[in-house]
PDB file of C-alpha atoms in Angstrom:
ATOM      1  CA  MET N   1      -0.136  -0.114   0.008  1.00 39.00           C
ATOM      2  CA  ASP N   2       1.534   3.312  -1.324  1.00 41.00           C
ATOM      3  CA  ILE N   3       1.084   6.367   1.627  1.00 37.00           C
ATOM      4  CA  ASN N   4      -0.013   9.677   0.431  1.00 40.00           C
ATOM      5  CA  VAL N   5      -1.046  13.144   2.050  1.00 36.00           C
ATOM      6  CA  GLY N   6      -3.239  15.617   1.138  1.00 45.00           C
ATOM      7  CA  SER N   7      -6.633  16.191   0.541  1.00 52.00           C
ATOM      8  CA  ILE N   8      -8.930  14.196  -3.032  1.00 52.00           C
ATOM      9  CA  ASN N   9      -7.501  16.882  -5.635  1.00 54.00           C
ATOM     10  CA  GLU N  10      -3.925  15.800  -3.714  1.00 55.00           C
ATOM     11  CA  VAL N  11      -4.719  12.080  -3.274  1.00 50.00           C
ATOM     12  CA  LEU N  12      -6.119  11.701  -6.850  1.00 55.00           C
ATOM     13  CA  ASN N  13      -3.625  13.146  -8.979  1.00 55.00           C
ATOM     14  CA  LYS N  14      -0.845  11.456  -7.204  1.00 50.00           C
ATOM     15  CA  ILE N  15      -2.729   8.059  -8.555  1.00 47.00           C
ATOM     16  CA  ASP N  16      -0.692   7.906 -12.830  1.00 42.00           C
ATOM     17  CA  ASP N  17      -0.202  11.597 -12.529  1.00 43.00           C
ATOM     18  CA  LEU N  18      -3.705  13.156 -13.198  1.00 38.00           C
ATOM     19  CA  VAL N  19      -2.800  16.199 -12.569  1.00 33.00           C
ATOM     20  CA  ARG N  20      -4.807  17.162 -14.495  1.00 39.00           C
ATOM     21  CA  ILE N  21      -8.124  15.478 -13.401  1.00 39.00           C
ATOM     22  CA  GLY N  22      -7.468  17.543  -9.880  1.00 41.00           C
ATOM     23  CA  ALA N  23      -9.460  20.611 -10.907  1.00 37.00           C
ATOM     24  CA  ASN N  24     -12.545  18.406 -11.939  1.00 44.00           C
ATOM     25  CA  LEU N  25     -13.071  17.522  -8.621  1.00 48.00           C
ATOM     26  CA  GLU N  26     -13.134  20.983  -6.786  1.00 49.00           C
ATOM     27  CA  GLU N  27     -16.952  20.322  -7.627  1.00 46.00           C
ATOM     28  CA  VAL N  28     -16.365  17.047  -4.786  1.00 46.00           C
ATOM     29  CA  ASN N  29     -14.808  19.760  -2.523  1.00 51.00           C
ATOM     30  CA  MET N  30     -17.153  22.635  -2.657  1.00 48.00           C
ATOM     31  CA  VAL N  31     -21.174  20.391  -1.750  1.00 44.00           C
ATOM     32  CA  LEU N  32     -17.934  19.270   1.000  1.00 47.00           C
ATOM     33  CA  ARG N  33     -17.617  22.925   2.674  1.00 48.00           C
ATOM     34  CA  GLN N  34     -21.991  22.692   2.249  1.00 42.00           C
ATOM     35  CA  ASN N  35     -23.153  24.084   5.531  1.00 34.00           C
ATOM     36  CA  PRO N  36     -26.491  23.749   7.137  1.00 34.00           C
ATOM     37  CA  GLY N  37     -27.694  27.519   6.701  1.00 34.00           C
ATOM     38  CA  ASN N  38     -26.760  27.719   3.075  1.00 32.00           C
ATOM     39  CA  SER N  39     -29.015  28.802   0.280  1.00 32.00           C
ATOM     40  CA  PRO N  40     -30.335  28.672  -2.746  1.00 32.00           C
ATOM     41  CA  GLY N  41     -29.471  32.452  -3.385  1.00 32.00           C
ATOM     42  CA  SER N  42     -25.765  31.873  -1.748  1.00 33.00           C
ATOM     43  CA  LEU N  43     -24.805  29.255  -4.068  1.00 31.00           C
ATOM     44  CA  LEU N  44     -25.941  31.822  -6.915  1.00 29.00           C
ATOM     45  CA  GLU N  45     -24.351  34.340  -5.237  1.00 32.00           C
ATOM     46  CA  ARG N  46     -20.988  31.695  -5.172  1.00 32.00           C
ATOM     47  CA  GLU N  47     -21.926  31.263  -9.918  1.00 30.00           C
ATOM     48  CA  GLU N  48     -22.112  35.077 -10.332  1.00 29.00           C
ATOM     49  CA  GLN N  49     -17.869  35.089  -8.987  1.00 31.00           C
ATOM     50  CA  TYR N  50     -16.570  32.972 -11.971  1.00 28.00           C
ATOM     51  CA  TYR N  51     -19.920  33.203 -13.863  1.00 27.00           C
ATOM     52  CA  LEU N  52     -19.812  31.857 -17.943  1.00 28.00           C
ATOM     53  CA  ASN N  53     -22.436  31.588 -20.232  1.00 29.00           C
ATOM     54  CA  GLU N  54     -22.560  27.813 -21.914  1.00 29.00           C
ATOM     55  CA  TYR N  55     -25.004  26.956 -24.519  1.00 26.00           C
ATOM     56  CA  GLY N  56     -26.978  28.744 -22.370  1.00 32.00           C
ATOM     57  CA  LYS N  57     -26.187  27.477 -19.101  1.00 33.00           C
ATOM     58  CA  ARG N  58     -24.536  28.422 -15.878  1.00 33.00           C
ATOM     59  CA  SER N  59     -21.133  27.175 -15.054  1.00 33.00           C
ATOM     60  CA  PHE N  60     -18.876  26.969 -12.221  1.00 33.00           C
ATOM     61  CA  ILE N  61     -15.331  27.640 -13.316  1.00 32.00           C
ATOM     62  CA  VAL N  62     -12.532  27.141 -11.150  1.00 31.00           C
ATOM     63  CA  PRO N  63     -10.362  29.698 -10.724  1.00 33.00           C
ATOM     64  CA  VAL N  64      -6.604  28.273 -12.200  1.00 29.00           C
ATOM     65  CA  SER N  65      -5.629  28.728  -8.729  1.00 32.00           C
ATOM     66  CA  ALA N  66      -7.373  25.531  -8.077  1.00 32.00           C
ATOM     67  CA  GLY N  67      -5.031  23.453 -10.754  1.00 32.00           C
ATOM     68  CA  GLY N  68      -7.012  24.269 -13.537  1.00 30.00           C
ATOM     69  CA  LEU N  69      -9.553  25.224 -15.924  1.00 31.00           C
ATOM     70  CA  LEU N  70     -12.570  23.314 -15.730  1.00 32.00           C
ATOM     71  CA  ILE N  71     -16.485  24.302 -16.841  1.00 32.00           C
ATOM     72  CA  ALA N  72     -18.424  22.444 -15.041  1.00 36.00           C
ATOM     73  CA  PRO N  73     -22.419  23.470 -16.123  1.00 36.00           C
ATOM     74  CA  ILE N  74     -24.691  23.499 -12.544  1.00 37.00           C
ATOM     75  CA  GLY N  75     -27.684  25.872 -13.451  1.00 37.00           C
ATOM     76  CA  MET N  76     -30.742  24.543 -12.968  1.00 37.00           C
ATOM     77  CA  GLU N  77     -29.959  20.794 -12.886  1.00 39.00           C
ATOM     78  CA  GLY N  78     -26.750  21.960 -10.765  1.00 40.00           C
ATOM     79  CA  LYS N  79     -29.190  24.057  -8.441  1.00 36.00           C
ATOM     80  CA  SER N  80     -30.643  21.440  -7.596  1.00 34.00           C
ATOM     81  CA  ARG N  81     -28.116  19.200  -6.720  1.00 35.00           C
ATOM     82  CA  TYR N  82     -26.115  20.982  -3.887  1.00 32.00           C
ATOM     83  CA  GLN N  83     -29.310  23.098  -3.027  1.00 33.00           C
ATOM     84  CA  GLY N  84     -29.517  22.078   1.061  1.00 33.00           C
ATOM     85  CA  ARG N  85     -27.313  19.405   0.313  1.00 37.00           C
ATOM     86  CA  THR N  86     -24.732  18.820   4.089  1.00 37.00           C
ATOM     87  CA  GLU N  87     -22.842  15.802   3.338  1.00 45.00           C
ATOM     88  CA  PRO N  88     -21.332  14.253   0.287  1.00 49.00           C
ATOM     89  CA  GLN N  89     -22.610  11.728  -1.556  1.00 71.00           C
ATOM     90  CA  GLY N  90     -21.717   9.025  -3.514  1.00 91.00           C
ATOM     91  CA  VAL N  91     -18.197   8.141  -4.738  1.00 94.00           C
ATOM     92  CA  VAL N  92     -16.048   9.655  -7.964  1.00 92.00           C
ATOM     93  CA  VAL N  93     -13.941   7.259 -10.015  1.00 94.00           C
ATOM     94  CA  VAL N  94     -11.219   7.991 -12.234  1.00 93.00           C
ATOM     95  CA  PHE N  95     -10.547   5.714 -14.723  1.00 94.00           C
ATOM     96  CA  ASN N  96      -7.515   6.544 -16.908  1.00 93.00           C
ATOM     97  CA  ARG N  97      -8.469   5.120 -20.454  1.00 92.00           C
ATOM     98  CA  SER N  98      -4.811   5.636 -21.458  1.00 92.00           C
ATOM     99  CA  THR N  99      -3.000   3.037 -18.630  1.00 93.00           C
ATOM    100  CA  GLY N 100      -6.393   0.958 -17.696  1.00 95.00           C
ATOM    101  CA  ARG N 101      -5.741   2.620 -13.877  1.00 94.00           C
ATOM    102  CA  LEU N 102      -9.057   3.242 -12.316  1.00 95.00           C
ATOM    103  CA  ALA N 103      -9.976   5.052  -8.814  1.00 94.00           C
ATOM    104  CA  LEU N 104     -12.074   5.019  -6.760  1.00 95.00           C
ATOM    105  CA  ILE N 105     -13.398   6.970  -3.952  1.00 94.00           C
ATOM    106  CA  ASP N 106     -16.454   7.338  -1.205  1.00 94.00           C
ATOM    107  CA  LEU N 107     -16.556  10.733  -0.332  1.00 92.00           C
ATOM    108  CA  ASP N 108     -18.494   9.472   2.893  1.00 93.00           C
ATOM    109  CA  HIS N 109     -15.113   8.372   4.612  1.00 93.00           C
ATOM    110  CA  TYR N 110     -14.088  11.076   3.232  1.00 91.00           C
ATOM    111  CA  LYS N 111     -12.249  13.618   5.372  1.00 88.00           C
ATOM    112  CA  GLU N 112     -10.747  15.735   4.149  1.00 84.00           C
ATOM    113  CA  GLY N 113      -7.048  16.457   5.276  1.00 86.00           C
ATOM    114  CA  LEU N 114      -6.174  13.090   6.089  1.00 89.00           C
ATOM    115  CA  PRO N 115      -3.538  11.407   4.390  1.00 88.00           C
ATOM    116  CA  GLY N 116      -4.618   9.653   1.491  1.00 87.00           C
ATOM    117  CA  ILE N 117      -3.927   5.615   1.168  1.00 90.00           C
ATOM    118  CA  LYS N 118      -3.498   2.964  -1.889  1.00 91.00           C
ATOM    119  CA  VAL N 119      -5.239  -0.843  -2.042  1.00 94.00           C
ATOM    120  CA  SER N 120      -6.416  -2.517  -3.661  1.00 95.00           C
ATOM    121  CA  ALA N 121      -9.626  -4.643  -3.762  1.00 97.00           C
ATOM    122  CA  SER N 122      -8.733  -6.928  -1.391  1.00 96.00           C
ATOM    123  CA  ASP N 123      -6.783  -4.639   0.799  1.00 96.00           C
ATOM    124  CA  TYR N 124     -10.243  -1.979   0.923  1.00 97.00           C
ATOM    125  CA  LYS N 125     -11.735  -2.388   4.188  1.00 96.00           C
ATOM    126  CA  THR N 126     -15.583  -1.022   4.261  1.00 93.00           C
ATOM    127  CA  GLY N 127     -16.840   1.553   5.640  1.00 93.00           C
ATOM    128  CA  GLY N 128     -13.182   2.884   5.875  1.00 95.00           C
ATOM    129  CA  ILE N 129      -9.913   2.963   7.457  1.00 96.00           C
ATOM    130  CA  ARG N 130     -10.898   3.537  11.118  1.00 96.00           C
ATOM    131  CA  ASP N 131      -9.188   3.437  14.685  1.00 96.00           C
ATOM    132  CA  SER N 132      -9.931   2.154  17.703  1.00 96.00           C
ATOM    133  CA  ASN N 133     -12.795   5.401  18.162  1.00 96.00           C
ATOM    134  CA  GLY N 134     -13.832   4.695  15.203  1.00 95.00           C
ATOM    135  CA  HIS N 135     -12.286   7.415  13.658  1.00 96.00           C
ATOM    136  CA  LEU N 136     -11.581   7.486  10.567  1.00 96.00           C
ATOM    137  CA  THR N 137      -7.415   8.049   9.991  1.00 96.00           C
ATOM    138  CA  HIS N 138      -6.922   7.974   6.102  1.00 93.00           C
ATOM    139  CA  ASN N 139      -8.577   9.252   2.832  1.00 92.00           C
ATOM    140  CA  GLN N 140      -9.521   5.031   1.357  1.00 92.00           C
ATOM    141  CA  ILE N 141      -8.554   5.192  -3.062  1.00 93.00           C
ATOM    142  CA  LEU N 142      -9.134   2.019  -4.339  1.00 95.00           C
ATOM    143  CA  VAL N 143      -7.245   0.731  -7.335  1.00 94.00           C
ATOM    144  CA  VAL N 144      -6.939  -1.601  -9.879  1.00 95.00           C
ATOM    145  CA  GLN N 145      -5.723  -2.375 -13.371  1.00 95.00           C
ATOM    146  CA  HIS N 146      -6.778  -3.498 -16.831  1.00 97.00           C
ATOM    147  CA  VAL N 147      -9.467  -1.621 -17.493  1.00 98.00           C
ATOM    148  CA  PHE N 148     -10.372  -0.610 -20.899  1.00 98.00           C
ATOM    149  CA  THR N 149     -13.115   0.554 -22.774  1.00 98.00           C
ATOM    150  CA  GLY N 150     -13.424  -0.838 -26.111  1.00 96.00           C
ATOM    151  CA  GLY N 151     -12.350  -3.259 -29.037  1.00 97.00           C
ATOM    152  CA  GLN N 152     -11.982  -7.448 -27.507  1.00 97.00           C
ATOM    153  CA  ALA N 153      -9.102  -7.642 -24.966  1.00 98.00           C
ATOM    154  CA  ASP N 154      -7.261 -11.625 -25.126  1.00 97.00           C
ATOM    155  CA  HIS N 155      -4.789 -11.716 -22.321  1.00 96.00           C
ATOM    156  CA  GLY N 156      -4.489  -9.104 -21.474  1.00 96.00           C
ATOM    157  CA  ILE N 157      -3.943  -7.727 -24.367  1.00 97.00           C
ATOM    158  CA  VAL N 158      -6.620  -5.096 -26.421  1.00 97.00           C
ATOM    159  CA  THR N 159      -7.361  -4.850 -29.774  1.00 97.00           C
ATOM    160  CA  ARG N 160     -10.913  -3.245 -32.151  1.00 95.00           C
ATOM    161  CA  ASN N 161     -12.083  -5.024 -34.756  1.00 94.00           C
ATOM    162  CA  PRO N 162     -12.712  -1.358 -37.885  1.00 91.00           C
ATOM    163  CA  ASP N 163     -15.178  -3.675 -38.957  1.00 92.00           C
ATOM    164  CA  LYS N 164     -17.082  -3.384 -35.796  1.00 93.00           C
ATOM    165  CA  PRO N 165     -17.619   0.564 -34.687  1.00 91.00           C
ATOM    166  CA  MET N 166     -19.881  -0.160 -31.897  1.00 92.00           C
ATOM    167  CA  GLN N 167     -15.961  -1.510 -30.737  1.00 96.00           C
ATOM    168  CA  ARG N 168     -14.945   2.659 -30.327  1.00 95.00           C
ATOM    169  CA  PRO N 169     -13.925   3.890 -26.365  1.00 95.00           C
ATOM    170  CA  ILE N 170     -15.930   6.068 -24.530  1.00 96.00           C
ATOM    171  CA  PRO N 171     -15.267   9.605 -24.942  1.00 94.00           C
ATOM    172  CA  ASP N 172     -13.276  11.158 -22.715  1.00 94.00           C
ATOM    173  CA  GLY N 173     -15.712  13.520 -19.891  1.00 92.00           C
ATOM    174  CA  ARG N 174     -18.152  13.330 -17.114  1.00 93.00           C
ATOM    175  CA  TYR N 175     -21.056  10.968 -16.749  1.00 95.00           C
ATOM    176  CA  ASP N 176     -23.191   9.408 -13.958  1.00 95.00           C
ATOM    177  CA  ILE N 177     -23.101   6.430 -12.631  1.00 97.00           C
ATOM    178  CA  LEU N 178     -26.810   4.822 -12.684  1.00 96.00           C
ATOM    179  CA  ASP N 179     -28.589   1.626 -11.637  1.00 96.00           C
ATOM    180  CA  ASN N 180     -28.320  -0.915 -14.956  1.00 93.00           C
ATOM    181  CA  ASP N 181     -31.653  -3.018 -13.037  1.00 90.00           C
ATOM    182  CA  ALA N 182     -33.694  -2.489 -16.183  1.00 86.00           C
ATOM    183  CA  ASP N 183     -31.185  -4.883 -17.702  1.00 86.00           C
ATOM    184  CA  THR N 184     -32.243  -8.107 -16.371  1.00 82.00           C
ATOM    185  CA  ARG N 185     -29.895  -9.860 -19.147  1.00 88.00           C
ATOM    186  CA  HIS N 186     -26.813  -7.692 -17.829  1.00 90.00           C
ATOM    187  CA  SER N 187     -27.239  -7.867 -14.068  1.00 87.00           C
ATOM    188  CA  GLY N 188     -24.439  -6.529 -11.423  1.00 91.00           C
ATOM    189  CA  TRP N 189     -23.132  -3.542 -14.745  1.00 96.00           C
ATOM    190  CA  PHE N 190     -24.252  -0.152 -14.194  1.00 97.00           C
ATOM    191  CA  ARG N 191     -24.936   2.596 -15.955  1.00 96.00           C
ATOM    192  CA  LEU N 192     -22.942   5.678 -17.921  1.00 97.00           C
ATOM    193  CA  ASP N 193     -24.938   8.315 -18.193  1.00 95.00           C
ATOM    194  CA  SER N 194     -23.533  11.254 -19.381  1.00 93.00           C
ATOM    195  CA  LYS N 195     -23.950  14.527 -17.819  1.00 91.00           C
ATOM    196  CA  ASP N 196     -24.404  17.263 -20.517  1.00 89.00           C
ATOM    197  CA  GLY N 197     -27.906  19.321 -22.232  1.00 86.00           C
ATOM    198  CA  ASP N 198     -29.653  16.699 -21.512  1.00 88.00           C
ATOM    199  CA  PRO N 199     -29.463  14.922 -18.596  1.00 90.00           C
ATOM    200  CA  TYR N 200     -30.409  10.352 -17.919  1.00 93.00           C
ATOM    201  CA  ASN N 201     -31.771   9.751 -20.869  1.00 92.00           C
ATOM    202  CA  ASP N 202     -28.477   6.963 -21.787  1.00 90.00           C
ATOM    203  CA  ARG N 203     -27.103   8.610 -24.573  1.00 91.00           C
ATOM    204  CA  ASP N 204     -24.648  11.162 -25.402  1.00 92.00           C
ATOM    205  CA  GLU N 205     -25.567  14.905 -27.364  1.00 89.00           C
ATOM    206  CA  THR N 206     -22.649  15.459 -28.473  1.00 90.00           C
ATOM    207  CA  THR N 207     -21.731  12.562 -29.927  1.00 92.00           C
ATOM    208  CA  ALA N 208     -24.527  10.994 -30.469  1.00 91.00           C
ATOM    209  CA  ARG N 209     -23.985   7.391 -29.132  1.00 93.00           C
ATOM    210  CA  ASP N 210     -25.200   5.573 -26.180  1.00 92.00           C
ATOM    211  CA  GLY N 211     -25.636   2.780 -24.041  1.00 92.00           C
ATOM    212  CA  PHE N 212     -22.012   3.215 -21.985  1.00 96.00           C
ATOM    213  CA  ARG N 213     -21.650   0.560 -19.115  1.00 97.00           C
ATOM    214  CA  TRP N 214     -19.575  -0.186 -16.630  1.00 98.00           C
ATOM    215  CA  HIS N 215     -18.817  -4.148 -15.959  1.00 98.00           C
ATOM    216  CA  MET N 216     -16.693  -6.898 -16.506  1.00 98.00           C
ATOM    217  CA  GLY N 217     -15.262  -8.966 -19.549  1.00 97.00           C
ATOM    218  CA  THR N 218     -13.548  -9.207 -22.698  1.00 98.00           C
ATOM    219  CA  GLU N 219     -15.935  -7.252 -24.712  1.00 97.00           C
ATOM    220  CA  SER N 220     -15.840  -3.492 -24.850  1.00 97.00           C
ATOM    221  CA  TRP N 221     -19.045  -1.702 -27.632  1.00 95.00           C
ATOM    222  CA  GLY N 222     -17.910   1.686 -26.148  1.00 94.00           C
ATOM    223  CA  CYS N 223     -18.572   0.563 -21.719  1.00 97.00           C
ATOM    224  CA  VAL N 224     -15.411   0.678 -19.582  1.00 98.00           C
ATOM    225  CA  THR N 225     -14.998  -2.735 -18.868  1.00 98.00           C
ATOM    226  CA  HIS N 226     -12.305  -4.656 -16.706  1.00 98.00           C
ATOM    227  CA  ASP N 227     -10.436  -7.526 -18.299  1.00 98.00           C
ATOM    228  CA  VAL N 228     -11.315 -10.310 -17.694  1.00 98.00           C
ATOM    229  CA  SER N 229      -9.142 -12.040 -20.018  1.00 98.00           C
ATOM    230  CA  VAL N 230      -6.046 -11.586 -17.569  1.00 98.00           C
ATOM    231  CA  GLY N 231      -7.537 -13.540 -15.147  1.00 96.00           C
ATOM    232  CA  ASP N 232     -10.275 -13.609 -12.290  1.00 96.00           C
ATOM    233  CA  ARG N 233     -12.178 -10.438 -11.586  1.00 96.00           C
ATOM    234  CA  GLN N 234     -15.319 -11.576  -9.370  1.00 97.00           C
ATOM    235  CA  GLU N 235     -14.006 -11.348  -6.170  1.00 96.00           C
ATOM    236  CA  GLU N 236     -12.605  -7.308  -7.572  1.00 97.00           C
ATOM    237  CA  TRP N 237     -15.743  -6.677  -9.026  1.00 98.00           C
ATOM    238  CA  ASP N 238     -17.497  -7.811  -5.844  1.00 97.00           C
ATOM    239  CA  VAL N 239     -15.795  -4.746  -3.861  1.00 98.00           C
ATOM    240  CA  ILE N 240     -16.697  -2.996  -5.755  1.00 98.00           C
ATOM    241  CA  MET N 241     -20.533  -3.132  -6.518  1.00 97.00           C
ATOM    242  CA  GLU N 242     -20.847  -3.527  -2.183  1.00 97.00           C
ATOM    243  CA  ILE N 243     -18.889   0.163  -1.966  1.00 97.00           C
ATOM    244  CA  LEU N 244     -21.271   1.018  -4.099  1.00 97.00           C
ATOM    245  CA  ASN N 245     -24.700  -0.592  -2.540  1.00 95.00           C
ATOM    246  CA  THR N 246     -23.727   0.659   0.572  1.00 96.00           C
ATOM    247  CA  THR N 247     -22.591   4.076  -0.528  1.00 96.00           C
ATOM    248  CA  SER N 248     -25.206   7.338   0.012  1.00 94.00           C
ATOM    249  CA  THR N 249     -27.144   7.338  -3.333  1.00 95.00           C
ATOM    250  CA  THR N 250     -29.318   9.790  -4.946  1.00 94.00           C
ATOM    251  CA  THR N 251     -32.486   9.283  -6.627  1.00 94.00           C
ATOM    252  CA  VAL N 252     -32.577  10.847 -10.388  1.00 93.00           C
ATOM    253  CA  PRO N 253     -35.577  10.773 -13.158  1.00 92.00           C
ATOM    254  CA  GLU N 254     -35.421   7.412 -15.593  1.00 92.00           C
ATOM    255  CA  ARG N 255     -35.749  10.018 -18.972  1.00 89.00           C
ATOM    256  CA  ARG N 256     -35.226   6.656 -21.700  1.00 86.00           C
ATOM    257  CA  GLY N 257     -36.976   6.786 -23.964  1.00 82.00           C
ATOM    258  CA  LYS N 258     -40.862   6.904 -23.351  1.00 79.00           C
ATOM    259  CA  GLN N 259     -39.386   6.052 -20.040  1.00 80.00           C
ATOM    260  CA  GLY N 260     -39.253  10.310 -20.756  1.00 70.00           C
ATOM    261  CA  TRP N 261     -42.758  10.748 -19.830  1.00 78.00           C
ATOM    262  CA  ASN N 262     -43.947   8.380 -16.981  1.00 78.00           C
ATOM    263  CA  PRO N 263     -42.896  10.705 -13.782  1.00 78.00           C
ATOM    264  CA  PHE N 264     -42.870   7.875 -11.480  1.00 79.00           C
ATOM    265  CA  SER N 265     -40.010   6.017 -13.436  1.00 87.00           C
ATOM    266  CA  ARG N 266     -36.352   6.693 -11.151  1.00 92.00           C
ATOM    267  CA  LEU N 267     -33.121   5.950 -11.080  1.00 94.00           C
ATOM    268  CA  THR N 268     -30.425   5.493  -8.266  1.00 95.00           C
ATOM    269  CA  ARG N 269     -27.287   7.472  -8.355  1.00 96.00           C
ATOM    270  CA  TYR N 270     -24.452   6.371  -6.638  1.00 96.00           C
ATOM    271  CA  GLY N 271     -21.982   9.211  -7.659  1.00 94.00           C
ATOM    272  CA  VAL N 272     -19.761  10.370 -10.872  1.00 94.00           C
ATOM    273  CA  MET N 273     -17.178   8.695 -13.204  1.00 94.00           C
ATOM    274  CA  ILE N 274     -13.875  10.866 -14.582  1.00 93.00           C
ATOM    275  CA  ILE N 275     -13.107   9.570 -17.944  1.00 92.00           C
ATOM    276  CA  LYS N 276      -9.640  10.825 -19.338  1.00 90.00           C
ATOM    277  CA  LYS N 277      -7.112   9.787 -21.485  1.00 83.00           C
ATOM    278  CA  GLU N 278      -3.876  11.539 -20.375  1.00 69.00           C
TER     279      GLU N 278
END
């Protein structure tokens, strides 16, 4: 296990030196800094400090001093996402598709200022690393290798068939991690829904592609896939399933196809996945 120091930005930046991803996590720290007395007005006032009109929506821009520049839409959808939230909810996952490395942190067991520690699935402690009094001692980051997107894996080697356009990798960006319970053919899979102008419709509006998922396997049609051609990954996947099934979740509307007309159709949101090729 490799011990680092620093906040959530610093910890995840040290994983494969993903320095540029750190700016995205300012959104997480903004949630962590919320307090019970925070009102919609104060959120909007803070937003006005970094105002940008992008495609008619408000955006929050991380200043350069925070480690980079990020445009993260928060307008109407973001207002309801942050308003009144006083505790972190869900997980943050960072997937570097160049290195095949995926890192996960459960915000339910994160405390700003504690040192970070990278662990494998076999070393992961459900509920956080704590002392005898139950206090968190480290911010725990689960790191797994041999994850890919787009293509066919054989003994750890990923190739793409040009005659199968569905084997293209998932576009870089930020995705909500949602339940995939409606798909009874793929038990244990999770849906990745692009955080764009039309959320929760199972479609990336920029590329017009859809159906992105997170699962184990040897073939990826744009999914984030844990390569089982290198060996048995079930124990590792069971740990990820346990983390997602025990973390804090939110409920969001299902807007895929005809379900968009059903006000009672809902999805469970487990957190966010950030995908980068860097």
